[in-house]
PDB file of C-alpha atoms in Angstrom:
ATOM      1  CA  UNK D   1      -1.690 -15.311   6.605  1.00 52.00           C
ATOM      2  CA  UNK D   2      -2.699 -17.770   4.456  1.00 64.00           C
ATOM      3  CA  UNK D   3      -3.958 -16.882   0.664  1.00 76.00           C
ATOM      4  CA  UNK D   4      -3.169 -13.631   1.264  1.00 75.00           C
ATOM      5  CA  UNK D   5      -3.782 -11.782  -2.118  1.00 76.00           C
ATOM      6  CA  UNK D   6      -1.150 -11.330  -4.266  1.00 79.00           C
ATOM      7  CA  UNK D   7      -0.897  -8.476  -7.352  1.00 83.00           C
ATOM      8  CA  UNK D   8       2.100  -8.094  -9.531  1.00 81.00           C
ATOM      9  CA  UNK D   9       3.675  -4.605 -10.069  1.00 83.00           C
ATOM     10  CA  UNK D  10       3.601  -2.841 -13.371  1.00 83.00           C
ATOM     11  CA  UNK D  11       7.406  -1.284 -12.758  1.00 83.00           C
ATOM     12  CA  UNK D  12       9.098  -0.118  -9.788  1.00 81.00           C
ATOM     13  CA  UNK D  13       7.293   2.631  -8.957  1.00 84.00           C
ATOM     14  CA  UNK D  14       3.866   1.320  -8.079  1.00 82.00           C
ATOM     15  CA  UNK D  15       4.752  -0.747  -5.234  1.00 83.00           C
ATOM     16  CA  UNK D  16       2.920   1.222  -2.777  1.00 84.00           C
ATOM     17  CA  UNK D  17       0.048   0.920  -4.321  1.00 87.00           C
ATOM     18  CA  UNK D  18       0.310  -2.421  -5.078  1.00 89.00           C
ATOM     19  CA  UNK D  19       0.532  -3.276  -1.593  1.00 87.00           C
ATOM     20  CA  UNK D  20      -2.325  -0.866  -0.947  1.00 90.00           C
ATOM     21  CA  UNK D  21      -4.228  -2.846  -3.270  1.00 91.00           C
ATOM     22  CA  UNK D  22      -3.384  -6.268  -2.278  1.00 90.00           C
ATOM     23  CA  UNK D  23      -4.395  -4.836   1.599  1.00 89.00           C
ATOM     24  CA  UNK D  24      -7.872  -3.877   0.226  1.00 92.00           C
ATOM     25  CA  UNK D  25      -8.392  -6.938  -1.225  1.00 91.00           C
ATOM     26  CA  UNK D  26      -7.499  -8.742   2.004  1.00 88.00           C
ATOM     27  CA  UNK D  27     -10.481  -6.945   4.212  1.00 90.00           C
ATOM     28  CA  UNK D  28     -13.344  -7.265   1.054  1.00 92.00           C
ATOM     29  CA  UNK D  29     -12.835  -4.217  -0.639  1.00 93.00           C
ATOM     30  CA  UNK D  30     -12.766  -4.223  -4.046  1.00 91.00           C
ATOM     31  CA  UNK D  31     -10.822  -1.446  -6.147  1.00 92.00           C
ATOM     32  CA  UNK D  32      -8.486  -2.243  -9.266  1.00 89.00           C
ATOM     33  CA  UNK D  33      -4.816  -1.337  -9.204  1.00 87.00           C
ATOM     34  CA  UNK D  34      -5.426   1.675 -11.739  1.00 88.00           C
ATOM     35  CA  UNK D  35      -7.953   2.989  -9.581  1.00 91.00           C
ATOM     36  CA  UNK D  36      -5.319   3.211  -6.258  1.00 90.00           C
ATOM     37  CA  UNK D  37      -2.593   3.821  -8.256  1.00 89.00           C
ATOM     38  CA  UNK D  38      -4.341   6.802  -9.455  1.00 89.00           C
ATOM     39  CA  UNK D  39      -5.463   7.765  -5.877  1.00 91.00           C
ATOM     40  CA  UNK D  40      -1.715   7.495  -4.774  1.00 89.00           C
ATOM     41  CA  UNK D  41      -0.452   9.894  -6.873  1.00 88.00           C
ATOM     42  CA  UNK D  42       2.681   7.977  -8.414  1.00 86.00           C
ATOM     43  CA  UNK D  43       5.115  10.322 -10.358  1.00 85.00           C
ATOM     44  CA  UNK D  44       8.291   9.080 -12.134  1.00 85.00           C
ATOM     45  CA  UNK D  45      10.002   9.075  -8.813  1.00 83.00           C
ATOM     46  CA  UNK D  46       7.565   6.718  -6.952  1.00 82.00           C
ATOM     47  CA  UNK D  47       4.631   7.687  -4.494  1.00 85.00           C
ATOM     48  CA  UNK D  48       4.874   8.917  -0.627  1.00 87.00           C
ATOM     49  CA  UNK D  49       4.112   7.432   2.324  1.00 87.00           C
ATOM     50  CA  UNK D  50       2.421  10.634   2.626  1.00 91.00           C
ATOM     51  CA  UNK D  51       0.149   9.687  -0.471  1.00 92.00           C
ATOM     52  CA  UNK D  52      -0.005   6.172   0.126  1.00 91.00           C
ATOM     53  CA  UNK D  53      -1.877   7.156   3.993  1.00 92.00           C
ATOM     54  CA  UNK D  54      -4.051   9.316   1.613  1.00 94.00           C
ATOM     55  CA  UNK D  55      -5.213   6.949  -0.753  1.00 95.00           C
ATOM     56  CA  UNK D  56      -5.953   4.418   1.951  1.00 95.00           C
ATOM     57  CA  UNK D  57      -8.181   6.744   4.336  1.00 96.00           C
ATOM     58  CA  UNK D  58     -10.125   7.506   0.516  1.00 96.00           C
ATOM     59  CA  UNK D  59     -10.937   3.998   0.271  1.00 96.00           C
ATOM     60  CA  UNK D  60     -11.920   3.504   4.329  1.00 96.00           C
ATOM     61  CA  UNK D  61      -8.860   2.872   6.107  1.00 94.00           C
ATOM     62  CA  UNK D  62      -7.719   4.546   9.305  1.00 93.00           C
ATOM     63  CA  UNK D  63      -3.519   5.228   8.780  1.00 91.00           C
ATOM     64  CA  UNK D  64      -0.814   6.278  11.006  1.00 87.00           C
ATOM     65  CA  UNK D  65       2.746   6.645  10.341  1.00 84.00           C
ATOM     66  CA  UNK D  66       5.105   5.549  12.575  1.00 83.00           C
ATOM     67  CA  UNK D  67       8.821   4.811  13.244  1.00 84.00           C
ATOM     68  CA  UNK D  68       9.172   1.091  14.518  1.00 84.00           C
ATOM     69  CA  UNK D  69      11.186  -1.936  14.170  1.00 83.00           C
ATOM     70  CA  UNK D  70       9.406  -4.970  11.662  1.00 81.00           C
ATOM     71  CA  UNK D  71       9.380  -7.444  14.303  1.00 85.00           C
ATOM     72  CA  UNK D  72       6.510  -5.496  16.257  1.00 85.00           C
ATOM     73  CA  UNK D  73       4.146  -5.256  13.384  1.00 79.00           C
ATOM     74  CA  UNK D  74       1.333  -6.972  13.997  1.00 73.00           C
ATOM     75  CA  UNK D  75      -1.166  -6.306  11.127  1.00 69.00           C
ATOM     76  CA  UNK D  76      -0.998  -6.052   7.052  1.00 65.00           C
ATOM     77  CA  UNK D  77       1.030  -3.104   6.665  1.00 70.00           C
ATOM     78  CA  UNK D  78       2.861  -0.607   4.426  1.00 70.00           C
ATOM     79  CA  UNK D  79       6.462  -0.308   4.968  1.00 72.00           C
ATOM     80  CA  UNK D  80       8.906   1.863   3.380  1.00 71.00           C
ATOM     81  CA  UNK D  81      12.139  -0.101   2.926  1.00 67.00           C
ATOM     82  CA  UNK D  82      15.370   1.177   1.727  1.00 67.00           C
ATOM     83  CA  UNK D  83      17.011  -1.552  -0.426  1.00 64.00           C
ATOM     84  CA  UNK D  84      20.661   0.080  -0.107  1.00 51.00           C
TER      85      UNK D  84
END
């Protein structure tokens, strides 16, 4: 994947919609970060993946969640990672 777009995050929180926006950016659409991090709903505790699906279908993206090991993703994709 080369020059993949790249966005920096404001704080901890916004990562999902970071990613969402650096996704968007990768198949032509054009959004800013304020406007998906307002369309993913990010509270003091972060955003859902829940949220995150919803702010993607809003911009044109088909979602699914699923359970699945990294190694069998084959497209740009959000993952929820628990850094313990």
């Amino acid at each position: 994947m080369h020059n993949f777009p790249h966005y920096h995050q404001l704080d901890a929180m916004d990562c999902g919609a970071i990613y969402l926006h650096m996704i968007a950016k990768h198949y032509g659409k054009s959004y800013t970060s304020q406007t998906l991090r307002k369309r993913s709903y990010i509270t003091c505790d972060g955003v859902s993946l829940l949220d995150i699906s919803d702010a993607a279908e809003s911009i044109g993206f088909r979602t699914m969640g699923v359970k699945t090991c990294i190694d069998k993703l084959s497209k740009a994709s959000v993952t929820h990672f628990i850094a313990n």
